[in-house]
Amino acid sequence: MKLWEGRFSKEIDKKTNDFNSSISFDCRMAEQDIAGSLAHVAMLTAQGIVSATDGEVITDGLCGILEDLQSGKLAIDPNAEDIHTFVEQTLTARIGDAGKRLHTGRSRNDQVALDVRLYLREQVKALRAQLVELVEVLTNKAEQYAATIMPGYTHMQRAQPITFGHHLLAYGEMLLRDIGRLDDTYKRMNVSPLGSGALAGTTYPLDREAVANSLQMAGVTHNSLDGVSDRDFCVELAAALSLVMVHLSRFSEEIILWCSWEFRFVELDDAFSTGSSIMPQKKNPDIAELVRGKSGRVFGDLMTLLTALKGLPLAYNKDMQEDKEAIFDACDTVRMCLTAFIPMIDTMTVKADNMRKAAAGGFINATDCADYLVSKGLPFRDAYKATGSLVALCIADGLTLETLPLERYQAVCELFDEDVYDAISLERCVAERKVIGGPSPENVRKEAAAMKIRLHS
Ligand code: ARG
């Protein structure tokens, strides 16, 4: 039976009903739909729009439906048009005429706008908690590996020495910004559109603020047309989640590289790796690859939302039903990714010796060698040139700056002295990079501690 029964003389075509129905995906908002109805009916009663007796019967009926859904006693009808219809029709079937009063002063348009906000509010909280957990893992690891030297790269070429802790904290910074974006999204999401009606508000003396209050929302929307047609909060969330995926995907890419035999910087725990069906030696970073791969889904969800909205005249249009699958998928995907990614990072083994070896082999202290000459009075450009010829000479003779004899240094520039070896030692190179935001072990310890405070402030 349809809600618009009086106006129509025929049932909807069966296949068209399936096409039109959103129950298969909006059924996950059952709890939020009932919470919204409970707040609405409490307000209707308080305002004298519905009698106290009817209000009580409706409230009990809604609570019964919620209980039965949770216990599995009540199954959702897959033929219902949507969750709102299902709850209302079940209510009326159970309590009779009083159930028909629940929808007074309300439309499914403001109802669905509310349900999505309430549902996503919970998603944001859960996703935020996961991001916080990941930052905690990273800051702990950063402290542990504050002095672990590794090569830093540009263009995938060894560039300058850094510390592994510093590298991890770079991801911590990205994730902190992600958390900030989620918090920002939450603020605009957490207002009640109920009372916007179908599009033009309502003539009933609704107390919109009371409804918002009882749902722990920060306020109400201020234009009925916007109230029912705004899905910016879905777009904002999908955009914030897309950036989360960009960050997880970049991190995954590095994990994949670091696990390779070419790098051997880390080894993933067996519990977060997979083997090959044919090659017995293989240990594959599937989790990281899947996270990298799934980023595309979330970007796609963002595009779906933007495209669904861009041509819509005010106010509600059925196109908006397409918001849910997209934003639900984005939330589900990011949550699943984080659920596997966090323990994978937490349990990985760091191969500090391999990192150190890679850092020692690639002339990554050449800048420091040039800086050494600058400290002896040479202009940087001249120092750069002298060091360049030293590197060329080392490459030709199979040497490194550490193993090049002093006479050969001095043949290029007489300012070189015995202390050059100390100046270009990797430990010195990173220890001296203590400018704010630099990779020195001292900085990493300070920034990791500061990040823990920023995370919880
Ligand atoms: N299932 C619908 C949606 O998700 C609920 C709102 C229906 N409103 C309407 N006027 N048909 O958007």
mmCIF file of N, CA, C and O and ligand atoms in Angstrom, residues 22 26 81-82 84 108-109 112 316 318 320-321 324, ligand 1:
data_model
loop_
_atom_site.group_PDB
_atom_site.id
_atom_site.type_symbol
_atom_site.label_atom_id
_atom_site.label_comp_id
_atom_site.label_asym_id
_atom_site.label_seq_id
_atom_site.Cartn_x
_atom_site.Cartn_y
_atom_site.Cartn_z
ATOM 1 N N SER A 22 13.964 2.811 -1.893
ATOM 2 C CA SER A 22 15.299 3.013 -1.309
ATOM 3 C C SER A 22 15.492 2.153 -0.062
ATOM 4 O O SER A 22 16.499 2.276 0.629
ATOM 5 N N ASP A 26 18.302 2.509 2.698
ATOM 6 C CA ASP A 26 18.011 3.441 3.803
ATOM 7 C C ASP A 26 17.514 2.724 5.053
ATOM 8 O O ASP A 26 17.323 3.338 6.099
ATOM 9 N N GLU A 81 8.540 1.296 0.368
ATOM 10 C CA GLU A 81 9.168 2.292 -0.493
ATOM 11 C C GLU A 81 10.472 2.822 0.129
ATOM 12 O O GLU A 81 11.471 3.013 -0.553
ATOM 13 N N ASP A 82 10.395 3.063 1.407
ATOM 14 C CA ASP A 82 11.613 3.498 2.104
ATOM 15 C C ASP A 82 11.435 3.265 3.598
ATOM 16 O O ASP A 82 10.368 2.830 4.040
ATOM 17 N N HIS A 84 11.127 5.326 6.027
ATOM 18 C CA HIS A 84 10.140 6.213 6.664
ATOM 19 C C HIS A 84 8.739 5.629 6.524
ATOM 20 O O HIS A 84 7.969 5.587 7.476
ATOM 21 N N ARG A 108 8.172 13.600 4.337
ATOM 22 C CA ARG A 108 9.346 12.728 4.231
ATOM 23 C C ARG A 108 10.573 13.522 3.792
ATOM 24 O O ARG A 108 11.702 13.114 4.002
ATOM 25 N N ASN A 109 10.300 14.690 3.186
ATOM 26 C CA ASN A 109 11.438 15.484 2.718
ATOM 27 C C ASN A 109 12.277 16.046 3.875
ATOM 28 O O ASN A 109 13.506 15.993 3.845
ATOM 29 N N VAL A 112 13.713 12.775 5.855
ATOM 30 C CA VAL A 112 14.916 12.110 5.337
ATOM 31 C C VAL A 112 16.138 13.006 5.526
ATOM 32 O O VAL A 112 17.236 12.536 5.853
ATOM 33 N N TYR A 316 13.101 19.777 -2.925
ATOM 34 C CA TYR A 316 13.402 18.353 -3.008
ATOM 35 C C TYR A 316 13.155 17.819 -4.409
ATOM 36 O O TYR A 316 12.180 18.162 -5.083
ATOM 37 N N LYS A 318 13.687 13.818 -6.461
ATOM 38 C CA LYS A 318 13.970 12.421 -6.115
ATOM 39 C C LYS A 318 15.427 12.046 -6.375
ATOM 40 O O LYS A 318 15.953 11.098 -5.780
ATOM 41 N N MET A 320 17.738 13.195 -5.150
ATOM 42 C CA MET A 320 18.451 13.285 -3.872
ATOM 43 C C MET A 320 18.503 11.961 -3.128
ATOM 44 O O MET A 320 19.318 11.780 -2.235
ATOM 45 N N GLN A 321 17.637 11.041 -3.524
ATOM 46 C CA GLN A 321 17.691 9.709 -2.929
ATOM 47 C C GLN A 321 19.045 9.039 -3.219
ATOM 48 O O GLN A 321 19.473 8.145 -2.498
ATOM 49 N N LYS A 324 22.386 8.711 -0.592
ATOM 50 C CA LYS A 324 22.674 7.770 0.490
ATOM 51 C C LYS A 324 23.680 6.683 0.123
ATOM 52 O O LYS A 324 24.655 6.470 0.845
HETATM 53 N N1 ARG B 1 13.423 7.793 -0.012
HETATM 54 C C1 ARG B 1 13.371 9.205 -0.191
HETATM 55 C C2 ARG B 1 14.782 9.768 -0.271
HETATM 56 O O1 ARG B 1 15.653 9.085 0.118
HETATM 57 C C3 ARG B 1 12.634 9.851 0.937
HETATM 58 C C4 ARG B 1 11.995 11.155 0.582
HETATM 59 C C5 ARG B 1 10.884 10.921 -0.354
HETATM 60 N N2 ARG B 1 10.210 12.139 -0.670
HETATM 61 C C6 ARG B 1 9.441 12.256 -1.764
HETATM 62 N N3 ARG B 1 8.914 13.399 -1.955
HETATM 63 N N4 ARG B 1 9.259 11.265 -2.580
HETATM 64 O O2 ARG B 1 15.020 10.861 -0.710
#
